[in-house]
Short mmCIF file of C-alpha atoms and ligand atoms in Angstrom, two decimals:
data_model
loop_
_atom_site.label_atom_id
_atom_site.label_comp_id
_atom_site.label_asym_id
_atom_site.label_seq_id
_atom_site.Cartn_x
_atom_site.Cartn_y
_atom_site.Cartn_z
CA MET A 1 45.06 91.70 25.97
CA TYR A 2 41.85 90.30 24.22
CA SER A 3 42.06 87.76 20.79
CA ARG A 4 39.51 88.86 18.18
CA ILE A 5 39.10 86.60 15.18
CA ALA A 6 41.02 88.21 11.98
CA GLY A 7 39.26 85.30 9.38
CA THR A 8 37.84 82.48 8.66
CA GLY A 9 37.88 79.34 5.75
CA LYS A 10 36.49 76.03 5.62
CA TYR A 11 37.19 73.16 3.21
CA LEU A 12 34.34 70.57 2.15
CA PRO A 13 35.29 67.36 0.15
CA GLU A 14 34.13 66.82 -3.16
CA ARG A 15 32.11 63.78 -2.61
CA VAL A 16 28.43 63.77 -1.87
CA LEU A 17 26.41 60.91 -0.15
CA THR A 18 23.12 61.55 -0.23
CA ASN A 19 20.31 60.12 1.91
CA PHE A 20 18.70 58.34 -1.06
CA ASP A 21 22.49 57.00 -1.63
CA LEU A 22 22.09 55.52 2.00
CA GLU A 23 19.06 53.57 1.34
CA GLU A 24 20.52 51.51 -0.79
CA MET A 25 23.39 50.81 1.42
CA VAL A 26 21.60 49.91 4.78
CA ASP A 27 17.93 49.42 6.37
CA THR A 28 16.99 53.38 6.54
CA THR A 29 15.28 56.37 5.00
CA ASP A 30 15.53 59.14 3.73
CA GLU A 31 11.94 60.07 5.67
CA TRP A 32 13.92 59.21 9.21
CA ILE A 33 17.26 60.62 8.61
CA ARG A 34 15.30 63.90 7.28
CA THR A 35 12.90 64.06 10.17
CA ARG A 36 15.26 62.43 13.26
CA THR A 37 18.43 64.73 12.48
CA GLY A 38 17.91 66.96 9.61
CA ILE A 39 20.72 65.84 7.09
CA GLU A 40 20.14 65.51 3.61
CA ARG A 41 23.67 65.09 2.49
CA ARG A 42 26.78 65.09 3.56
CA HIS A 43 30.35 64.96 2.08
CA LEU A 44 33.11 62.53 2.19
CA VAL A 45 36.62 62.19 1.63
CA ALA A 46 38.46 60.67 -1.22
CA ASP A 47 40.47 57.16 -0.90
CA ASP A 48 43.88 59.51 -1.23
CA GLU A 49 42.44 62.31 1.21
CA PHE A 50 42.72 62.66 4.94
CA THR A 51 42.26 65.20 7.80
CA SER A 52 45.52 67.05 7.15
CA ASP A 53 44.50 67.95 3.35
CA LEU A 54 41.04 69.36 4.72
CA ALA A 55 43.07 70.95 7.50
CA TYR A 56 44.95 72.94 4.91
CA ARG A 57 42.58 74.17 2.58
CA ALA A 58 40.94 75.48 5.18
CA SER A 59 43.79 77.02 6.35
CA LEU A 60 44.65 78.62 3.08
CA ALA A 61 41.11 80.11 3.08
CA ALA A 62 41.37 81.47 6.58
CA ILE A 63 44.98 82.83 6.18
CA GLU A 64 43.32 84.70 2.79
CA ASP A 65 40.82 85.93 4.37
CA ALA A 66 42.52 87.27 7.18
CA GLY A 67 44.87 88.94 4.73
CA ILE A 68 48.30 87.91 6.27
CA GLU A 69 50.63 85.58 5.13
CA PRO A 70 51.46 82.50 6.58
CA GLY A 71 54.96 83.19 8.02
CA GLU A 72 52.70 85.75 10.62
CA ILE A 73 51.15 82.69 12.11
CA ASP A 74 53.42 82.02 15.35
CA PHE A 75 51.09 79.05 17.13
CA ILE A 76 49.14 76.34 15.23
CA LEU A 77 46.65 74.08 17.02
CA VAL A 78 43.95 71.88 15.33
CA GLY A 79 40.97 69.64 16.54
CA THR A 80 40.66 66.39 15.81
CA THR A 81 40.10 63.13 16.55
CA THR A 82 40.47 61.84 13.01
CA PRO A 83 44.19 62.55 12.22
CA ASP A 84 46.45 61.12 9.29
CA LEU A 85 48.91 59.43 11.72
CA ILE A 86 49.75 58.80 15.46
CA PHE A 87 52.43 61.16 14.96
CA PRO A 88 53.80 63.66 13.51
CA ASN A 89 50.40 64.86 14.64
CA VAL A 90 47.83 67.12 11.99
CA GLY A 91 49.32 70.77 13.18
CA CYS A 92 52.82 70.01 12.54
CA LEU A 93 51.70 68.58 9.01
CA ILE A 94 49.31 71.69 7.86
CA GLN A 95 52.74 73.90 9.79
CA GLU A 96 54.91 72.29 7.03
CA ARG A 97 53.04 72.74 4.26
CA LEU A 98 52.01 76.28 4.79
CA GLY A 99 55.92 76.45 4.77
CA ILE A 100 55.73 77.40 8.85
CA HIS A 101 59.01 76.64 11.05
CA GLY A 102 58.93 76.84 14.80
CA THR A 103 56.30 78.05 15.97
CA PRO A 104 54.23 75.60 18.44
CA ALA A 105 52.33 72.72 16.69
CA PHE A 106 49.95 70.56 17.62
CA SER A 107 46.43 68.76 17.69
CA LEU A 108 43.67 68.15 20.63
CA GLU A 109 41.01 65.67 20.77
CA ALA A 110 37.58 65.99 22.07
CA ALA A 111 35.58 64.47 20.02
CA CYS A 112 33.01 67.36 18.72
CA SER A 113 34.01 69.88 21.22
CA GLY A 114 37.47 69.99 19.65
CA PHE A 115 37.52 73.18 18.15
CA LEU A 116 35.78 74.84 20.86
CA TYR A 117 38.65 73.32 23.41
CA ALA A 118 40.78 74.50 20.86
CA LEU A 119 39.57 77.92 20.35
CA GLY A 120 39.53 78.08 23.87
CA VAL A 121 43.18 77.10 24.61
CA ALA A 122 44.51 79.47 21.71
CA ASN A 123 42.47 82.26 23.54
CA GLU A 124 44.72 81.85 26.29
CA PHE A 125 47.87 82.05 24.58
CA LEU A 126 47.40 85.47 23.25
CA ARG A 127 45.96 86.85 25.95
CA GLY A 128 48.79 85.88 27.98
CA GLY A 129 51.07 86.87 25.52
CA GLN A 130 52.97 84.03 23.97
CA ALA A 131 51.57 84.34 20.80
CA LYS A 132 50.60 86.91 18.47
CA ARG A 133 48.66 85.67 15.76
CA ALA A 134 46.99 81.96 16.15
CA LEU A 135 45.98 79.32 13.47
CA VAL A 136 42.68 77.44 15.00
CA VAL A 137 40.80 74.19 12.96
CA GLY A 138 38.76 71.80 13.54
CA ALA A 139 38.98 68.95 10.81
CA GLU A 140 37.92 65.35 10.84
CA CYS A 141 37.69 62.59 8.48
CA MET A 142 34.58 60.83 10.29
CA SER A 143 33.80 58.49 7.58
CA ARG A 144 37.12 56.38 8.66
CA ILE A 145 36.14 55.69 11.72
CA ILE A 146 32.72 54.93 11.00
CA ASP A 147 30.75 51.40 10.69
CA TRP A 148 29.02 51.35 7.58
CA THR A 149 26.55 48.31 7.98
CA ASP A 150 25.73 50.03 11.34
CA ARG A 151 22.06 52.24 9.84
CA GLU A 152 22.15 53.87 13.62
CA THR A 153 25.45 56.00 13.25
CA CYS A 154 26.78 55.47 9.43
CA VAL A 155 23.65 58.24 8.19
CA LEU A 156 24.63 60.90 10.98
CA PHE A 157 28.10 61.93 9.86
CA GLY A 158 30.32 63.86 7.39
CA ASP A 159 33.90 64.72 6.69
CA GLY A 160 35.29 68.69 6.56
CA ALA A 161 37.36 71.51 7.88
CA GLY A 162 36.74 74.55 9.19
CA ALA A 163 39.86 77.22 10.37
CA VAL A 164 40.29 80.80 12.24
CA ILE A 165 42.82 83.03 12.31
CA LEU A 166 42.74 84.75 15.84
CA GLU A 167 44.80 87.38 16.49
CA GLN A 168 45.52 89.59 19.40
CA SER A 169 43.86 92.72 20.39
CA ASP A 170 43.18 95.49 22.63
CA ASP A 171 39.33 95.09 21.89
CA PRO A 172 37.35 92.29 22.97
CA GLY A 173 36.80 89.50 20.41
CA ILE A 174 36.74 86.32 22.83
CA LEU A 175 34.88 87.19 25.87
CA TYR A 176 34.26 84.63 27.49
CA SER A 177 34.88 80.40 27.14
CA SER A 178 33.65 77.41 28.83
CA LEU A 179 34.62 74.30 28.87
CA GLY A 180 33.72 70.66 30.56
CA SER A 181 33.98 67.11 30.23
CA ASP A 182 32.70 63.80 32.44
CA GLY A 183 34.43 60.46 31.21
CA ARG A 184 31.64 58.59 33.31
CA TYR A 185 29.29 59.01 30.25
CA ARG A 186 32.27 57.13 28.07
CA GLU A 187 30.33 53.81 27.20
CA LEU A 188 27.43 56.04 25.51
CA LEU A 189 29.71 57.37 23.14
CA TYR A 190 33.27 55.85 22.24
CA ALA A 191 35.50 54.60 19.10
CA SER A 192 35.74 50.80 19.88
CA THR A 193 40.32 50.83 19.04
CA GLY A 194 42.63 53.09 19.07
CA VAL A 195 46.28 52.90 19.93
CA SER A 196 47.36 51.60 23.08
CA VAL A 197 44.49 49.53 22.83
CA THR A 198 45.02 47.82 19.80
CA PRO A 199 42.37 46.37 17.11
CA ARG A 200 41.30 42.50 17.70
CA ASP A 201 42.05 40.33 14.56
CA GLY A 202 40.30 42.54 11.61
CA GLU A 203 38.23 44.58 13.44
CA GLY A 204 38.90 48.56 12.42
CA ALA A 205 38.12 51.62 15.02
CA ALA A 206 34.10 52.50 14.72
CA LEU A 207 31.87 54.96 16.62
CA ARG A 208 29.73 53.37 18.63
CA MET A 209 26.89 55.00 20.40
CA LYS A 210 23.91 54.97 22.10
CA GLY A 211 21.88 57.55 20.62
CA ASN A 212 19.30 58.48 22.28
CA GLU A 213 20.92 58.41 26.07
CA VAL A 214 23.54 60.78 24.40
CA PHE A 215 20.91 63.18 23.05
CA LYS A 216 18.84 63.36 26.71
CA VAL A 217 22.56 64.59 28.30
CA ALA A 218 23.53 66.56 25.54
CA VAL A 219 20.51 68.82 26.02
CA LYS A 220 20.60 68.73 29.56
CA THR A 221 24.26 69.56 29.78
CA LEU A 222 24.44 72.43 26.74
CA GLY A 223 21.14 73.81 28.36
CA SER A 224 22.87 74.47 31.96
CA MET A 225 26.37 75.51 29.80
CA VAL A 226 23.97 78.23 27.80
CA ASP A 227 22.65 79.41 31.20
CA GLU A 228 26.16 79.47 32.53
CA VAL A 229 27.24 81.57 29.75
CA LEU A 230 24.49 84.08 30.14
CA GLN A 231 24.42 84.52 33.59
CA LYS A 232 28.78 85.00 33.72
CA ASN A 233 28.27 87.69 31.13
CA GLY A 234 25.09 89.46 32.50
CA LEU A 235 23.36 88.56 29.19
CA ASP A 236 19.45 88.42 29.13
CA LYS A 237 18.33 85.79 26.97
CA GLY A 238 17.42 87.12 23.35
CA GLU A 239 20.48 89.46 23.36
CA ILE A 240 22.88 86.78 21.59
CA ASP A 241 22.84 87.92 17.71
CA TRP A 242 23.60 84.34 16.15
CA LEU A 243 23.74 80.75 17.98
CA ILE A 244 26.62 78.76 16.37
CA PRO A 245 25.31 75.32 17.49
CA HIS A 246 27.72 71.96 16.74
CA GLN A 247 25.49 70.14 13.98
CA ALA A 248 24.60 67.09 15.28
CA ASN A 249 20.67 66.94 15.63
CA ILE A 250 18.53 69.84 14.48
CA ARG A 251 16.35 68.60 17.48
CA ILE A 252 19.15 69.49 19.86
CA ILE A 253 19.87 72.71 18.24
CA GLN A 254 16.19 74.09 18.11
CA ALA A 255 15.92 72.73 21.97
CA MET A 256 19.08 75.41 22.64
CA ALA A 257 17.52 77.72 20.62
CA LYS A 258 14.41 77.63 22.90
CA ARG A 259 16.19 77.91 25.88
CA LEU A 260 18.23 81.13 24.78
CA ARG A 261 15.05 82.64 23.36
CA MET A 262 16.02 82.76 19.86
CA PRO A 263 14.71 82.41 16.60
CA MET A 264 15.62 79.79 14.13
CA GLU A 265 16.84 82.67 11.81
CA ARG A 266 19.66 83.50 14.14
CA VAL A 267 20.57 79.98 14.49
CA VAL A 268 23.46 79.28 11.62
CA LEU A 269 22.13 75.74 10.49
CA THR A 270 24.55 73.53 8.01
CA ILE A 271 23.73 70.50 9.12
CA ARG A 272 21.23 69.55 5.93
CA GLU A 273 24.12 69.91 3.83
CA HIS A 274 26.99 68.78 6.02
CA GLY A 275 25.80 65.92 8.57
CA ASN A 276 27.76 66.15 11.75
CA THR A 277 31.33 66.20 10.77
CA SER A 278 32.37 66.49 14.47
CA ALA A 279 35.39 69.08 15.42
CA ALA A 280 34.69 70.60 11.98
CA SER A 281 31.31 71.67 11.83
CA VAL A 282 31.30 74.99 14.31
CA PRO A 283 34.21 76.45 12.22
CA MET A 284 32.59 75.76 9.62
CA ALA A 285 29.39 76.70 10.06
CA LEU A 286 31.01 79.76 11.39
CA ASP A 287 32.58 80.76 7.94
CA THR A 288 29.17 80.06 6.07
CA ALA A 289 27.32 82.58 7.81
CA ILE A 290 30.37 84.92 7.84
CA ARG A 291 30.81 84.36 4.14
CA ASP A 292 27.43 84.79 2.91
CA GLY A 293 26.88 87.80 5.00
CA ARG A 294 24.61 86.93 7.76
CA ILE A 295 27.20 87.81 10.07
CA LYS A 296 28.71 91.08 10.88
CA ARG A 297 31.36 92.94 12.49
CA GLY A 298 30.17 93.71 16.30
CA ASP A 299 27.90 90.61 15.86
CA LEU A 300 27.49 89.33 19.08
CA LEU A 301 27.98 84.89 18.47
CA LEU A 302 27.41 82.17 20.92
CA LEU A 303 29.52 78.99 19.74
CA GLU A 304 28.56 75.73 21.31
CA ALA A 305 29.62 72.16 20.71
CA PHE A 306 29.31 68.60 22.86
CA GLY A 307 30.92 65.47 21.81
CA GLY A 308 32.16 62.01 23.02
CA GLY A 309 33.99 61.67 26.20
CA PHE A 310 31.82 63.53 27.13
CA THR A 311 32.86 66.53 26.63
CA TRP A 312 31.18 70.29 25.43
CA GLY A 313 32.51 73.76 25.09
CA ALA A 314 31.32 77.05 24.22
CA SER A 315 32.44 80.56 23.32
CA LEU A 316 31.20 83.96 23.49
CA VAL A 317 32.15 86.46 20.58
CA ARG A 318 32.11 89.65 19.84
CA TYR A 319 33.39 89.23 15.84
N1 ACO B 1 17.06 54.59 9.80
C1 ACO B 1 15.99 54.04 10.17
N2 ACO B 1 15.60 53.38 11.73
C2 ACO B 1 16.59 54.11 12.27
C3 ACO B 1 17.83 54.47 12.20
C4 ACO B 1 17.93 54.65 10.37
N3 ACO B 1 18.91 55.11 10.38
N4 ACO B 1 18.52 54.04 13.11
C5 ACO B 1 17.69 53.78 14.52
N5 ACO B 1 16.52 53.49 13.34
C6 ACO B 1 15.28 52.78 14.39
C7 ACO B 1 16.15 52.55 15.86
O1 ACO B 1 16.15 51.55 15.91
C8 ACO B 1 14.62 52.13 16.85
O2 ACO B 1 13.42 51.67 16.34
P1 ACO B 1 12.72 50.91 17.49
O3 ACO B 1 11.81 51.84 17.78
O4 ACO B 1 11.85 49.79 16.66
O5 ACO B 1 13.78 49.76 18.34
C9 ACO B 1 13.96 54.18 16.24
O6 ACO B 1 14.33 54.24 14.89
C10 ACO B 1 14.43 55.20 17.13
O7 ACO B 1 15.46 54.92 17.71
P2 ACO B 1 15.78 56.14 18.24
O8 ACO B 1 17.67 55.63 18.70
O9 ACO B 1 15.37 55.96 19.59
O10 ACO B 1 15.87 57.11 17.50
P3 ACO B 1 15.99 58.65 18.07
O11 ACO B 1 15.04 59.47 17.66
O12 ACO B 1 16.86 59.11 19.27
O13 ACO B 1 17.28 59.39 17.14
C11 ACO B 1 19.43 59.78 16.78
C12 ACO B 1 18.43 58.78 16.86
C13 ACO B 1 19.28 60.73 15.54
C14 ACO B 1 20.91 59.46 16.55
C15 ACO B 1 19.42 60.94 18.23
O14 ACO B 1 19.23 60.20 18.99
C16 ACO B 1 20.36 61.97 18.46
O15 ACO B 1 20.80 62.20 17.64
N6 ACO B 1 21.46 61.82 19.42
C17 ACO B 1 22.35 62.82 19.84
C18 ACO B 1 23.64 62.42 18.96
C19 ACO B 1 24.43 63.49 19.25
O16 ACO B 1 24.92 64.05 19.60
N7 ACO B 1 25.78 63.26 19.53
C20 ACO B 1 26.78 64.13 20.29
C21 ACO B 1 28.26 64.09 19.17
S1 ACO B 1 28.71 62.99 17.94
C22 ACO B 1 30.51 62.88 18.59
O17 ACO B 1 30.64 63.42 19.58
C23 ACO B 1 31.44 61.69 17.81
#
């Protein structure tokens, strides 16, 4: 028993913030942001818009694409580090809006690797026979945990959501899943407050990152993971049809493409328009390239991500 991707969807909030807008807010330039990161603009939520709103709309698009009814879903899992509330979790919030009752619905937090973690877990539930059809979402309102006075981080992130419908299948869809983490690096990338670590007076949750050091560990760790995926699946470099990487930095993505001996035309890039949307970036990139016709049924895909924790994950997928 395997699981396969039956449908995908995404949702981006309407408001767009360009690099030129950011020039008015902090000491930065469009040129610096573009050349160091590859980002030109990002979408941000409205004041009355929350992570579950983005997740709900992306889920509707994936449900429509799969040609199913919400009632046929029996497992819901959302990767997010920016949930609406402490509880109910985002899975329960979208379950209620989709009119589904009684199925397991939960969220997990693994920063930018959240979607890869959710996909890996859902795959195991389907393969183990505990569910037949899963809704797997990556959704974030990163703008809510950004310090908008910190030029080193505020230029990087955006909001959005991506979703897939994963269903049981006799033919292999998800071929291999690799997940990892290392808490020793917590000081390099974290959000400053939470629930049991309560905010000090006037201080909200703010993302803090030593970007340069994160960059080095990300390239090294992703490189080893990509090698592991090839080796464990008996694949040679160049055999993957499409790389769908987490969209954190164009230079990290280029390093991975080089390692896989893939031309950049075979790499799905959304970073220019979306920025880094954390757990939402991989499913949004996947949906983008399926909808514009680049990714076709039967193609071999490698999805990968790296984020705070540190956490990392990859999925080898026959679409
Ligand atoms: N505008 C202008 N100058 C800036 C800006 C800015 N927005 N930000 C930093 N600078 C300056 C710095 O102050 C520094 O100046 P100095 O040389 O005078 O000290 C200079 O630019 C270079 O800074 P670096 O940090 O060395 O720049 P770098 O080339 O490393 O790029 C970046 C920074 C884009 C953050 C990069 O390191 C990166 O992408 N890191 C990885 C991010 C990542 O993968 N995160 C994981 C996922 S996120 C998650 O899990 C939530």
